Structure formats: structure tokens, C-alpha cells
Short mmCIF file of C-alpha atoms in Angstrom, two decimals:
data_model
loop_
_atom_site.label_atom_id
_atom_site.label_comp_id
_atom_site.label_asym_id
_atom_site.label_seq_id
_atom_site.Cartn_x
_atom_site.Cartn_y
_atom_site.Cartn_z
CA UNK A 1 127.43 182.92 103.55
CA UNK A 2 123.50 182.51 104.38
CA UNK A 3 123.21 181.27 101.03
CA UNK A 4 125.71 179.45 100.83
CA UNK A 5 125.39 177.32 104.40
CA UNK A 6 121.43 176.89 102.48
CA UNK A 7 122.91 175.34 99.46
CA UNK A 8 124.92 173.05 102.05
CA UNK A 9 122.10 170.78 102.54
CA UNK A 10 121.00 170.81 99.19
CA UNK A 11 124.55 169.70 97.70
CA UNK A 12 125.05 167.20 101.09
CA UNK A 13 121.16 165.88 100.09
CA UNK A 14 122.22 165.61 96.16
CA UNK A 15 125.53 164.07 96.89
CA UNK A 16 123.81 161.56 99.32
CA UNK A 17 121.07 160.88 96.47
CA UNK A 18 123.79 160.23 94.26
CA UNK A 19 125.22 157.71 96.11
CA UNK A 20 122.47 155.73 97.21
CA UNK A 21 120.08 155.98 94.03
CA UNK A 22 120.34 153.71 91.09
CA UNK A 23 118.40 152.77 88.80
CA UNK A 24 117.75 148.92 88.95
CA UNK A 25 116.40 146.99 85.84
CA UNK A 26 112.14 146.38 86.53
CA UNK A 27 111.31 143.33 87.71
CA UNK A 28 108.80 141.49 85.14
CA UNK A 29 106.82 138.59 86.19
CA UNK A 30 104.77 136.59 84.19
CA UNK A 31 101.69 139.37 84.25
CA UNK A 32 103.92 142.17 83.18
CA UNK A 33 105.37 141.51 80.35
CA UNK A 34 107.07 138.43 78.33
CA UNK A 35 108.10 135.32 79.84
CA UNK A 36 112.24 135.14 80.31
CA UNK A 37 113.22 132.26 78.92
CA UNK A 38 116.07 130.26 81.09
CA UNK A 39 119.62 130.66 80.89
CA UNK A 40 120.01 126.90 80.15
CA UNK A 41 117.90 126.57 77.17
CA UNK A 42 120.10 126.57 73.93
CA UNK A 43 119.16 127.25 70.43
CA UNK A 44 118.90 125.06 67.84
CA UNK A 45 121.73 125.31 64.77
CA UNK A 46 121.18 127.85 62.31
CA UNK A 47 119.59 126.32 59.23
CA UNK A 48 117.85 123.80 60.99
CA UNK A 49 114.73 122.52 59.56
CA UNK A 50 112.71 122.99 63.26
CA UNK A 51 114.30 126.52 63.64
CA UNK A 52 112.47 129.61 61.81
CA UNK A 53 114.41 132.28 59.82
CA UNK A 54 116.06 134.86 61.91
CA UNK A 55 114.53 137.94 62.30
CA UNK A 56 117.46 139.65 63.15
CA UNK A 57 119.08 139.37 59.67
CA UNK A 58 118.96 142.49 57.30
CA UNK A 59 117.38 140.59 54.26
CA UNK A 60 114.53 139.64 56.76
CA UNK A 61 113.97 142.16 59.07
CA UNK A 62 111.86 145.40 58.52
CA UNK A 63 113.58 148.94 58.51
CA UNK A 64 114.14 149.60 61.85
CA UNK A 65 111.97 152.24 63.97
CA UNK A 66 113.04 155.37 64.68
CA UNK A 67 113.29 155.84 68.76
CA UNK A 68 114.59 159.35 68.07
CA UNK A 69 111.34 160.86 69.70
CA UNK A 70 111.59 158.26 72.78
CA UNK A 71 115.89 159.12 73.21
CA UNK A 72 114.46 162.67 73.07
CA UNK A 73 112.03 161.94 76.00
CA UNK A 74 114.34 160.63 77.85
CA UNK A 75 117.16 162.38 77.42
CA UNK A 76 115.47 166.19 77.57
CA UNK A 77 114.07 167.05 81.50
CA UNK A 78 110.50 167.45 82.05
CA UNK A 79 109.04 170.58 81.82
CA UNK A 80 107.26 170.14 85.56
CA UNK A 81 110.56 171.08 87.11
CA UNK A 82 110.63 167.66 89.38
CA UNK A 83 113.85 165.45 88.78
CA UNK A 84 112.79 161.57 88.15
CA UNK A 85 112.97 159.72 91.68
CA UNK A 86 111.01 157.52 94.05
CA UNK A 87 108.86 159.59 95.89
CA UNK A 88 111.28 158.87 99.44
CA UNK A 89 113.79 161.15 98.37
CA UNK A 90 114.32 163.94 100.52
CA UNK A 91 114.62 166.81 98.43
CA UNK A 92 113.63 168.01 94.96
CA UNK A 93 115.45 170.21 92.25
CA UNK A 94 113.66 172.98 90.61
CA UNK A 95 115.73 172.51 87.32
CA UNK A 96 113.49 174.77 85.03
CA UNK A 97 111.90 177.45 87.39
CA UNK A 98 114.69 177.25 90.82
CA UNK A 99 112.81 179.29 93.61
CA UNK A 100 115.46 180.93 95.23
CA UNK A 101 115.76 182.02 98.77
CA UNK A 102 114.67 185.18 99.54
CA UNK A 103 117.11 188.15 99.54
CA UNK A 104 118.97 186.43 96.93
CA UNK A 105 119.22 185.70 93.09
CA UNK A 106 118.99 182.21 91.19
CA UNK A 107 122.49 180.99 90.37
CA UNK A 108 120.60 178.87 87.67
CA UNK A 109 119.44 182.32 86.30
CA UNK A 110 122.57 184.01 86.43
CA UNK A 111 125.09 180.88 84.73
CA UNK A 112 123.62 180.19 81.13
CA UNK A 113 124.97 177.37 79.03
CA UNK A 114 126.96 174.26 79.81
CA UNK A 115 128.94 174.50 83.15
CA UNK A 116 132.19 175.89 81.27
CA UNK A 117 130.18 178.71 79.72
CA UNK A 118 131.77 181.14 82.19
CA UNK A 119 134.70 181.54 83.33
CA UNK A 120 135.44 183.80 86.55
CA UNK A 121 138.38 186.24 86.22
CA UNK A 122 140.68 186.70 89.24
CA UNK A 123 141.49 189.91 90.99
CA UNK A 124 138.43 191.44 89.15
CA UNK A 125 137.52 194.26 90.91
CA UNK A 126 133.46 194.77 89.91
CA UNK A 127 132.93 191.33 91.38
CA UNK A 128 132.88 190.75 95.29
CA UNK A 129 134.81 188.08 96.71
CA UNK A 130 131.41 186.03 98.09
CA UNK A 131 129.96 186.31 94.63
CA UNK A 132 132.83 184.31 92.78
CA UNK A 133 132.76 182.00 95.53
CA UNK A 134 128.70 181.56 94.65
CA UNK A 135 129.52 180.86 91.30
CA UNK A 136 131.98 178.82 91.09
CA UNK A 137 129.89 176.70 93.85
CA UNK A 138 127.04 176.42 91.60
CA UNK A 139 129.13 175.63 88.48
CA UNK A 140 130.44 172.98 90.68
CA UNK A 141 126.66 171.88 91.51
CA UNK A 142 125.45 172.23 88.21
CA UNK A 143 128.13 170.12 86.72
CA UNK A 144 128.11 166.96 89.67
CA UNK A 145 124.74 167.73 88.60
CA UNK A 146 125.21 166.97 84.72
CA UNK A 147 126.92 163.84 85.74
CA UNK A 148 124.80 162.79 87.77
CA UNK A 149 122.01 162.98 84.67
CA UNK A 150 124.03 161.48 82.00
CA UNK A 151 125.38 158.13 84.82
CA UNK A 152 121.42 158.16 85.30
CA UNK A 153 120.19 158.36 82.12
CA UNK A 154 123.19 155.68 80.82
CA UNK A 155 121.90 153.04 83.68
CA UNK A 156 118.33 153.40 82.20
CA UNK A 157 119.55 153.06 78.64
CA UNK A 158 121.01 149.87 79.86
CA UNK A 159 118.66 148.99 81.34
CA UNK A 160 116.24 149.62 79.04
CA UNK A 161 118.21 147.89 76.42
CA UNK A 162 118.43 144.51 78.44
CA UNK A 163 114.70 144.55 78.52
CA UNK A 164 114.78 144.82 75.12
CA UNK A 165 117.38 141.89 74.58
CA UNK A 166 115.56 139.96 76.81
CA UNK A 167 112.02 140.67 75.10
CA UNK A 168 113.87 140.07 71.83
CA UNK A 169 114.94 137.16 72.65
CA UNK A 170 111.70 136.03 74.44
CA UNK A 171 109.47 137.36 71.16
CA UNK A 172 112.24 134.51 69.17
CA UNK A 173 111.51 132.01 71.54
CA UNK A 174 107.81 132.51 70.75
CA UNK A 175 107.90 132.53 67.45
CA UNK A 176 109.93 129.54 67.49
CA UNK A 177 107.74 127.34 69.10
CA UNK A 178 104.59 128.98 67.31
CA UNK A 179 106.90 127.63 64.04
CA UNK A 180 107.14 124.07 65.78
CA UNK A 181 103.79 123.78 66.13
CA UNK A 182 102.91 124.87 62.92
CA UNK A 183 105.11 122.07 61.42
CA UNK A 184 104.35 119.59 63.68
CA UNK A 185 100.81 120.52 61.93
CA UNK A 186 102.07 120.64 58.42
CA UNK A 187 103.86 116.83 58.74
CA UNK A 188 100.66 115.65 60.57
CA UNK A 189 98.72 116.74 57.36
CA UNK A 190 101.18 115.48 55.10
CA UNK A 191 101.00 111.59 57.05
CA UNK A 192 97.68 111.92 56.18
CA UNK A 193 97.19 112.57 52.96
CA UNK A 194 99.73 110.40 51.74
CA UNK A 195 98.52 107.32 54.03
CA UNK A 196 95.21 108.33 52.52
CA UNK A 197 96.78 108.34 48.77
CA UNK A 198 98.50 105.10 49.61
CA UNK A 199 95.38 103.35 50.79
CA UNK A 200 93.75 104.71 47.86
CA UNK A 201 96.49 103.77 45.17
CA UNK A 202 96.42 100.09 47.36
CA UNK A 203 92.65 99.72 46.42
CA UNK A 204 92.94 100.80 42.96
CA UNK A 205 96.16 98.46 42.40
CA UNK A 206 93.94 95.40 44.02
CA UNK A 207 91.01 95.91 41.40
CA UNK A 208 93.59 96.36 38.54
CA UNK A 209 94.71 92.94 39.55
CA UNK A 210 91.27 91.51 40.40
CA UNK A 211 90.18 92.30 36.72
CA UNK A 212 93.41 91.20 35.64
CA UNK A 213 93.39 87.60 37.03
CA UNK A 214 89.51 87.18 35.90
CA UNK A 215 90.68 88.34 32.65
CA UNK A 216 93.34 85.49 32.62
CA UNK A 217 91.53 82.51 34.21
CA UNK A 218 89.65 81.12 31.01
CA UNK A 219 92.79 81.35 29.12
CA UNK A 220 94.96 79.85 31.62
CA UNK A 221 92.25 77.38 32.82
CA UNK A 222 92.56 76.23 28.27
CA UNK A 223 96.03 76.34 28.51
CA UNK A 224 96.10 73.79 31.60
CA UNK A 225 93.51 71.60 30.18
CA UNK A 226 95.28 71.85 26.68
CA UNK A 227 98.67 70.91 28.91
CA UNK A 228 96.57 67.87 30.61
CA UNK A 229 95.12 66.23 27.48
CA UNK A 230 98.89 65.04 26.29
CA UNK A 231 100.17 64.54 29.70
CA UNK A 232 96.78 61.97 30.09
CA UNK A 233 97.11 60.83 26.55
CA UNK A 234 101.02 59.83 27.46
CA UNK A 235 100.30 58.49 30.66
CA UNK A 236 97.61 56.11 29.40
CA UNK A 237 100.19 55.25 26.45
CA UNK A 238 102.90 54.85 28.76
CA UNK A 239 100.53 52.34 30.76
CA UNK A 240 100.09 50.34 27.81
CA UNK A 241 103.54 50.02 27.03
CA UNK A 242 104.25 49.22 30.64
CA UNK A 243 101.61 46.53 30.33
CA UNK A 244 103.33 45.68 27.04
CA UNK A 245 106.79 45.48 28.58
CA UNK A 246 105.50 43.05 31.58
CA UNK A 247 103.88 40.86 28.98
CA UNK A 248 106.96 40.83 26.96
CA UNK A 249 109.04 39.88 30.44
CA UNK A 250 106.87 37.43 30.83
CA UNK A 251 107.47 36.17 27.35
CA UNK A 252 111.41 36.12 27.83
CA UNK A 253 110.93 34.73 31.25
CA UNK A 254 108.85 31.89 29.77
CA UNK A 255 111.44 31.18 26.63
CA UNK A 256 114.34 31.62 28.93
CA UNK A 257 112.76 28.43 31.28
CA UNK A 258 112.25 26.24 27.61
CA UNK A 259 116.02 27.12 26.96
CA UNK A 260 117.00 26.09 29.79
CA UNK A 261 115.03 22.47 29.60
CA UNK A 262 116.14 22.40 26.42
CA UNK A 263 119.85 22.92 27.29
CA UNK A 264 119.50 20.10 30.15
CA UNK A 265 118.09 17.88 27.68
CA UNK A 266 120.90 18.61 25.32
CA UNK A 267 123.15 17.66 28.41
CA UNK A 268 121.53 14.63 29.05
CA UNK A 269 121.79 13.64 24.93
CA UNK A 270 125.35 14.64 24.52
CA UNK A 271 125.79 13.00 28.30
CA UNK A 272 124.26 9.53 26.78
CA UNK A 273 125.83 10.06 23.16
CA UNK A 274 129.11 10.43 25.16
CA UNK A 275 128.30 7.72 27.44
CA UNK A 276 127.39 5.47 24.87
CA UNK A 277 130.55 6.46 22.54
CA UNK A 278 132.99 6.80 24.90
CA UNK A 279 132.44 4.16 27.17
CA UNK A 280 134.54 1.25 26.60
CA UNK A 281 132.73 -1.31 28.79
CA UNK A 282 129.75 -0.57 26.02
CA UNK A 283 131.49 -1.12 23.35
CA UNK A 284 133.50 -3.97 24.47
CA UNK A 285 129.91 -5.19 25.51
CA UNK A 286 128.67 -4.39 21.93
CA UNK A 287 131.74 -5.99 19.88
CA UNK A 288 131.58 -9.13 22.27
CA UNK A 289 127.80 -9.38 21.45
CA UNK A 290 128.32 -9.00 17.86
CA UNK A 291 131.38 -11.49 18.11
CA UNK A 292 128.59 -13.66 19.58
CA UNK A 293 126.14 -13.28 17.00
CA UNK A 294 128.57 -14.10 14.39
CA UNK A 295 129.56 -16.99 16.18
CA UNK A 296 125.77 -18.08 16.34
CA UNK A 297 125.74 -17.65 12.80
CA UNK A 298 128.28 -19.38 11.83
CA UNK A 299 127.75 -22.49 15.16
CA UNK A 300 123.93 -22.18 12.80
CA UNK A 301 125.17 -22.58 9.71
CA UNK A 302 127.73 -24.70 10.29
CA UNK A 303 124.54 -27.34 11.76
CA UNK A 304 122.37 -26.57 8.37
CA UNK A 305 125.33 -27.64 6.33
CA UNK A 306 126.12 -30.51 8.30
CA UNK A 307 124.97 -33.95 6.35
CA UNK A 308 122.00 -35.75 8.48
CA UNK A 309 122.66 -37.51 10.86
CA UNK A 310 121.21 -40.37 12.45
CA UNK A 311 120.93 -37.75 15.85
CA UNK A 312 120.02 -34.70 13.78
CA UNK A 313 116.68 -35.30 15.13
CA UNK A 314 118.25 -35.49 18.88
CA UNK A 315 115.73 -33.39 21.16
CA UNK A 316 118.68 -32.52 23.23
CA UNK A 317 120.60 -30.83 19.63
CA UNK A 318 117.10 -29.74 18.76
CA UNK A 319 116.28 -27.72 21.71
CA UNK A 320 119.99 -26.39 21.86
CA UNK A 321 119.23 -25.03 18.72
CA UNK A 322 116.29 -23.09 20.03
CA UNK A 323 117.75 -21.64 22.43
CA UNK A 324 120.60 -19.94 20.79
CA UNK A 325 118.09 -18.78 17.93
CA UNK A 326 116.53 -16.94 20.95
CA UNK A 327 119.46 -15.27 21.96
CA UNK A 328 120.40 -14.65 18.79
CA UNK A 329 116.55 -12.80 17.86
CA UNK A 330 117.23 -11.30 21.75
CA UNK A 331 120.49 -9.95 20.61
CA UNK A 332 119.44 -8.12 17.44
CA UNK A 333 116.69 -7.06 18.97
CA UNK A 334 118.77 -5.27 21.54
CA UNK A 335 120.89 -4.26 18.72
CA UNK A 336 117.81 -2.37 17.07
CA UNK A 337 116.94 -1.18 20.25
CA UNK A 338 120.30 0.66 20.96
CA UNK A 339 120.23 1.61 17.01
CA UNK A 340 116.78 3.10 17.61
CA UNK A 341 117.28 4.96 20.84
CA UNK A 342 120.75 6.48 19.06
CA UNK A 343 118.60 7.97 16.72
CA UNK A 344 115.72 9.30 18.57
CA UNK A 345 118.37 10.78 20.82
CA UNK A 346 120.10 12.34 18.09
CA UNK A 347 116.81 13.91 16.85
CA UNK A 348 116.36 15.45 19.99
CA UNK A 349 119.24 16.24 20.13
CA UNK A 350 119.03 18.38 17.27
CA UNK A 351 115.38 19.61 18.27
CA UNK A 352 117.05 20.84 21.42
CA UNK A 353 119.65 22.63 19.47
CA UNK A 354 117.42 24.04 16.87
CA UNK A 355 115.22 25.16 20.21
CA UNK A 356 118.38 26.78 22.11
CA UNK A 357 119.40 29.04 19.07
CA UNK A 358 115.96 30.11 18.52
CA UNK A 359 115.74 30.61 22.29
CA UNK A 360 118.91 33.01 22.00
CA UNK A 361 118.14 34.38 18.88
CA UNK A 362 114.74 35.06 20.62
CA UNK A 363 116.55 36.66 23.40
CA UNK A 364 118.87 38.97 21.53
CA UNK A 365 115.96 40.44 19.81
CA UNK A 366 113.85 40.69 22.89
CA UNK A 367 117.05 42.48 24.68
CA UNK A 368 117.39 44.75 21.69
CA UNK A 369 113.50 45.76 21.73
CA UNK A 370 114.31 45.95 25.38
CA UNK A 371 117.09 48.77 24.72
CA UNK A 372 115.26 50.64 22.04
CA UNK A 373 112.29 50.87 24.23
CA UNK A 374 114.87 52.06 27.20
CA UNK A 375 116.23 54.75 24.85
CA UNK A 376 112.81 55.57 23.45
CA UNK A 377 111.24 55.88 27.32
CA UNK A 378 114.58 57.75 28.15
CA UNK A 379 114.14 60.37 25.50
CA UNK A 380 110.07 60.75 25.99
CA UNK A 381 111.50 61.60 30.02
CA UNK A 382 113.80 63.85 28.65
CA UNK A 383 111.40 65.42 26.66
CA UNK A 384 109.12 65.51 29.37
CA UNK A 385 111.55 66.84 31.98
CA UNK A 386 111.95 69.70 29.45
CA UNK A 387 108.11 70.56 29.29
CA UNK A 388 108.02 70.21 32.71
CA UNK A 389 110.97 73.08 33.05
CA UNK A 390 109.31 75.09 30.10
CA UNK A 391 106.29 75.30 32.31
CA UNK A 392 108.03 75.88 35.53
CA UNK A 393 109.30 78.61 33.89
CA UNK A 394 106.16 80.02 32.20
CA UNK A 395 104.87 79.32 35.69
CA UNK A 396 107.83 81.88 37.24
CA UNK A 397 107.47 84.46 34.42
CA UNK A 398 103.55 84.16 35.51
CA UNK A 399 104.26 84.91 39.10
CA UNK A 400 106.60 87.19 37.99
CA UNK A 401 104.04 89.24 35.66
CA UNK A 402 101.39 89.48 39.24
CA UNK A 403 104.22 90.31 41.02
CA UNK A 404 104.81 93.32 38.39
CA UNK A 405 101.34 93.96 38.28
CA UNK A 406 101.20 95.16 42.05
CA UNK A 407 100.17 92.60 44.22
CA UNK A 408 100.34 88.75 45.20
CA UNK A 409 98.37 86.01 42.92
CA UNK A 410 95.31 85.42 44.75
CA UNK A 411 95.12 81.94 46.72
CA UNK A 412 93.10 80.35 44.46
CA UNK A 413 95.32 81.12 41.73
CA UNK A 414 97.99 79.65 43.91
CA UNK A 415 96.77 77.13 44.98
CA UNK A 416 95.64 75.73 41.64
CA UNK A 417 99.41 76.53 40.35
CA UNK A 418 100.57 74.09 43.44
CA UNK A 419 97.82 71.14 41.93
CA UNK A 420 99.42 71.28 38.54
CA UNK A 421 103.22 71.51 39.80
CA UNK A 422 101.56 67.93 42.58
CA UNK A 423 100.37 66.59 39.46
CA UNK A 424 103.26 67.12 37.15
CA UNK A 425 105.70 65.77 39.91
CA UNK A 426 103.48 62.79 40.52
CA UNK A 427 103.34 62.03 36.36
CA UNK A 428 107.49 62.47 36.74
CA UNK A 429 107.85 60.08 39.21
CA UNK A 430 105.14 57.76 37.50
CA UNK A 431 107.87 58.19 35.07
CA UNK A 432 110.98 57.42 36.52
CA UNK A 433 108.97 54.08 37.88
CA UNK A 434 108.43 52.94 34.62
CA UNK A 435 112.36 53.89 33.61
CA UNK A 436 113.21 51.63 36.89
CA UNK A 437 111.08 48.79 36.17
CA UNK A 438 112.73 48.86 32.73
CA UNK A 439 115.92 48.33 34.32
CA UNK A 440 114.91 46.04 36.41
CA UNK A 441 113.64 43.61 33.29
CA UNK A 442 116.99 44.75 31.70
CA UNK A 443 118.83 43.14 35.11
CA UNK A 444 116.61 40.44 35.49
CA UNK A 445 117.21 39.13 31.52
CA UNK A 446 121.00 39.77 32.24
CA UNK A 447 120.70 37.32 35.41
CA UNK A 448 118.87 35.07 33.74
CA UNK A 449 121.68 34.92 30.86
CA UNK A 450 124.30 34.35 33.71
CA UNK A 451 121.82 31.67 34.90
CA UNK A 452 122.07 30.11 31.62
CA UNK A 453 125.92 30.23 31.22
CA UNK A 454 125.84 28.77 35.13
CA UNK A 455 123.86 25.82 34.09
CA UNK A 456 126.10 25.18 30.69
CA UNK A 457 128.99 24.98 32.74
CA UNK A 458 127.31 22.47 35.28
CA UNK A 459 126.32 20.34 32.72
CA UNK A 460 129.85 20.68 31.03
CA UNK A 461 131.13 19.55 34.68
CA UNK A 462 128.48 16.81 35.30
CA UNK A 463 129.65 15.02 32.24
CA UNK A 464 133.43 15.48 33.00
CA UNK A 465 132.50 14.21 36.34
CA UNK A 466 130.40 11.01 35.05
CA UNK A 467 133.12 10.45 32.02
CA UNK A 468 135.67 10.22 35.34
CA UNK A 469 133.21 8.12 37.07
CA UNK A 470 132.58 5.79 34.16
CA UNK A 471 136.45 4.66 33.44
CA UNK A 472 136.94 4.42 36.99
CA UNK A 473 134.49 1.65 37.23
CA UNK A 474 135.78 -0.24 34.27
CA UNK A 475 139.25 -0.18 35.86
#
């Protein structure tokens, strides 16, 4: 009973240890071990380019080590005899080498085994009542006991085994960002080398073209001049035709004028020749001064035949007779007059005809040099135009080649391009100048031809008109 009322404390102090000791993970700050990384940071996906391998995957990861002599550790009790507390507790078990109190033998010593290694036997008579309650005491003990060891040494397994998660997971972390870094690195390096390549393959690409456009300046600068010795040659001939072309105007303007004089002249001829035809009042004027003549003749020949008379020397007869041989001379003077002045108008009347066709035979010919010289000016514009898009395009394919070649023409290159594209548009429009002034001689000769079928029909009504104003009068 001694024994057992000193064993009272000791279970009371074990039970009371049991109950109030556990075994709480270590706190780690940042000086004891790896940094916890917080509960909000997520991963990145799996297979992302910024996220390293896992090291957790069997392909990856080296063999495992064996923690068989640490479990081992942990799980066997120390050899010193002392259980593993704080140093506050208020008792400690002797588990190897139990003292025992004096008088009395270790129950330790006495039960060997695993608590169920002995089993007491009722109503045995070779074992005393006290004894069996002893043992079957410290079987009771030593298996609370047990438990308690294995629920202590399963809390520091966890325990242990969330500070190995979390330093797992802390060592990823790490590694992680040490990958970042080192990428970050990498893609630094590789901006620079290739800005550096490009800036080098830039520099070579600009000499290539340098040497390129020096090696085609002295044949482009022959090909331009050989382009701007026609294009000067056909200006200058185009000037002289445009000279030629005004002269000929001229020319037609000048025979056009004559035709028309000519043509008015006509008018006035056939105006007279009419006038004098037509007209009764003349005629009845001319047969009554014929009649008269013949009646002077015959009044004069009638006095030469007469017989002498005593008064055939009469002043008064004598100077009768003068007088009508006068009018009689008078009269066939007139009469040669009018006979003259028919004639003379007749001639120019033919002179003006003669002059009027060759006027409008003058005319058509200059109109149909006019038209072949249109067509012919027409077809060199054409042809022009089409040189002009020939070397547009020759002047595209050329861009087109620098382009090719790597780079931009220079801006002399350009620029010089832009003179000769000025210069051809300039020569076009010099050109299409000459085309309209062409045209314009074309119009003008047209007008002119209306001018002269205008004044044809004037004269046509003038004479109509003085025809009208002629028989009125003699009614």
C-alpha cells in the first residue's frame, strides 16, 4: 500500500503531464530558418515558361534519403533515462534504470515485454493479493505510458513534417525566383545581342547600298542624258514646226482676207453686170439713145443728100448741124465708154474668180496640211506619252530594285528622279500647248470659212435688195 500511495503521485503527475503537454510546431523567424512564404501567393501554371521544372516529379528528383537512422532516433528513448520535456515539468521517469523505493522491487524490472506480455492468473495461490494489484497497476502505467509516447512522438512527426512542407515549399519558392532572375538575365542578353546584330546587319545593308548607288550613278546619269538629247532634239523640232504652223496661219489668214476682197469685188461686178443687164431704165436709156443716133444718122444723111439749096449755107442750118454731130460723137463715145467698162468689169470679174478658187483651193490644201500635221503631232504625243510611261515605269522598277536592296534611295538620287519626272511633265504640257494651239488654227480657219459663207450670202442679199430697189424706182 506504501508503494502503491508512492506511485499515486507519480501516475496523478504523468496523467497531469499528459494533459497539459503538447508538442507545438517551432516557431521560425526569419533568423532561424527559411522564410514562409504567404498563404495568398499562388503559383504560376504548370508548364509555364517563368515557372522552373518541378522538383517534386520522379523523372526530376534525386532518390530520396533514407531518414531511417533519424525515425530510429526519434522513435527509440534515450539511453540517459530522462523522458523529452521542458525543463518545468515536475517529475521525471527513469525509463531505462527506474530507482525504486526502498524496501521494494522495480515493477519495470519485474514486467518484461510489451504491456500484454503477462497476464495475471486469478485465485493463484503463490501470488499475494497486493502483488497482483502492483502489477496490474504498473501494466496500467506502463501502457498510458506507451500511449502517451506514440500521441507524442505522432505530434512531432507532424510536426516535423509541416516544417518540412513548409521548407519544401519555401526551398520552391526560392528556386523559383532564383529561375526568374536568371531569365530575366538570359532575355536581357538576348535584346542585346540581337539589337547589336541588327545595328550591325543595318550598317552593313547601308554600305551595300552606298556602293550600289555609286556603282549606278554614271550609268544612270548616260541613260538620262541619252533620254534628254531626243527629248531636246524634239522640243527644238517641235518649236520649229510651231513657228512653221504660225507662219502658215498667218499665210491662210492673209489669203483668206484676198478671198474675201476678191469675193466683194466679184459682188460688186456681178452687182453692176446685173445692174447694167437687168435694169430696164438702162436699157430703155440705151435703145432710146441708139434710136437717137440712128435718127441723127439718118436727119444727117438725109441733109448730105438733099440738092443745094439757096439756104444750105444758112448759119442757123449750119450750126444745127454741129450741134447734133456733137451729140452724136458724145453719144458713141458714151457708147464705147459703157462697151469698155463692160469689159474691164468682166475681166475682173474673171480675175476675181480665178483668185477665189485658187483662194479655196489654197485653203483646202492648207486645212489638209493642217490635219496631217494634227495627226502627225497627235501620234509624236502618243508616242511620247508612251516613253514617258516606259520611264515611269523603269523609274518604279528602279525604286523598286533600292527598295529590294535594303534601304531608301538616297535624297540625291531622289531628288534628281523628281527633276526628270518636273522636266518630263513640263515637255508634256509644252506638248499638249502646241496640240491646243493646233486646234485653235484648226477653229480659227473653220470661222473664217463661216465668215466667208456669211459674206457670200450678204452679198447674195445686197443684190436682191438693190435688184428690188432698182424696179421700184422705175415704177
Amino acid at each position: 500500500s506504501r508503494r502503491l500511495a508512492g506511485l499515486a503521485p507519480e501516475t496523478e503527475s504523468l496523467g497531469r503531464t499528459s494533459r497539459t503537454k503538447t508538442v507545438a510546431p517551432a516557431d521560425h523567424d526569419d533568423s532561424a530558418g527559411p522564410t514562409i512564404p504567404p498563404p495568398e501567393r499562388k503559383r504560376e501554371a504548370e508548364g509555364s515558361p517563368n515557372v522552373s521544372p518541378p522538383t517534386d516529379r520522379t523523372d526530376t528528383r534525386s532518390a530520396p534519403k533514407k531518414l531511417a537512422a533519424m525515425t530510429e532516433d526519434v522513435m527509440a528513448p534515450e539511453d540517459s533515462g530522462e523522458d523529452v520535456e521542458d525543463d518545468g515539468n515536475e517529475y521525471q521517469l527513469c525509463l531505462a534504470n527506474p530507482s525504486p523505493a526502498p524496501g521494494s522491487t522495480s515493477l519495470v524490472q519485474e514486467v518484461t515485454g510489451s504491456p500484454g506480455s503477462w497476464t495475471p492468473t486469478p485465485n493463484d495461490p503463490g501470488t499475494p493479493v497486493v502483488a497482483t494489484r502492483e502489477k496490474i497497476e504498473a501494466q496500467r502505467f506502463l501502457k498510458q505510458f506507451y500511449d502517451e509516447r506514440a500521441r507524442l512522438l505522432d505530434e512531432r512527426l507532424v510536426g516535423m513534417a509541416e516544417e518540412l512542407t513548409r521548407a519544401v515549399e519555401a526551398h520552391e519558392a526560392r528556386r523559383q525566383d532564383d529561375y526568374q532572375k536568371a531569365l530575366a538575365y538570359l532575355r536581357e542578353c538576348y535584346d542585346r545581342e540581337l539589337e547589336l546584330a541588327r545595328s550591325h546587319a543595318k550598317t552593313e545593308a547601308t554600305a551595300v547600298l552606298h556602293e550600289e548607288a555609286k556603282r549606278l550613278e554614271d550609268p544612270w546619269n548616260a541613260r538620262m542624258a541619252a533620254e534628254k538629247t531626243p527629248l531636246a532634239m524634239r522640243e527644238t523640232r517641235q518649236t520649229q514646226e510651231i513657228s512653221t504652223l504660225r507662219e502658215e496661219l498667218h499665210l491662210v489668214t492673209m489669203e483668206l482676207d484676198a478671198a474675201k476682197s476678191a469675193q466683194r469685188r466679184q459682188e460688186d461686178l456681178n452687182r453692176a453686170n446685173s445692174t447694167c443687164g437687168n435694169c430696164p431704165v438702162l436699157q430703155d436709156a440705151k435703145d432710146k439713145l441708139q434710136a437717137d443716133v440712128q435718127d441723127l444718122e439718118r436727119r444727117l444723111q438725109a441733109v448730105l443728100n438733099r440738092p443745094n439749096l439757096p439756104c444750105g449755107n444758112c448759119p442757123a442750118l449750119q450750126k444745127a448741124n454741129d450741134d447734133l454731130q456733137d451729140r452724136l460723137r458724145g453719144l458713141e463715145l458714151r457708147v464705147q465708154e459703157v462697151d469698155l467698162n463692160q469689159k474691164r468689169m468682166a475681166l475682173q470679174l474673171e480675175e476675181a474668180q480665178g483668185s477665189l478658187q485658187d483662194a479655196e483651193r489654197r485653203v483646202r490644201e492648207t486645212h489638209e496640211l493642217l490635219l496631217l500635221e494634227r495627226e502627225q503631232h497627235e501620234k509624236d504625243l502618243n508616242e511620247h506619252h508612251e516613253s514617258m510611261r516606259q520611264l515611269e515605269h523603269d523609274v518604279q522598277e528602279q525604286f523598286m530594285s533600292f527598295g529590294q536592296a535594303g534601304n531608301a534611295p538616297t535624297e540625291q538620287k531622289r531628288s534628281q528622279l523628281n527633276a526628270d519626272r518636273a522636266a518630263l511633265e513640263r515637255e508634256t504640257a509644252i506638248n499638249q500647248d502646241v496640240l491646243a494651239r493646233i486646234e485653235d488654227g484648226l477653229a480659227r480657219q473653220e470661222t473664217n470659212m463661216g465668215l466667208l459663207n456669211q459674206s457670200e450670202e450678204q452679198l447674195r442679199r445686197d443684190r436682191y435688195s438693190h435688184e428690188a430697189r432698182a424696179k421700184h424706182e422705175l415704177a
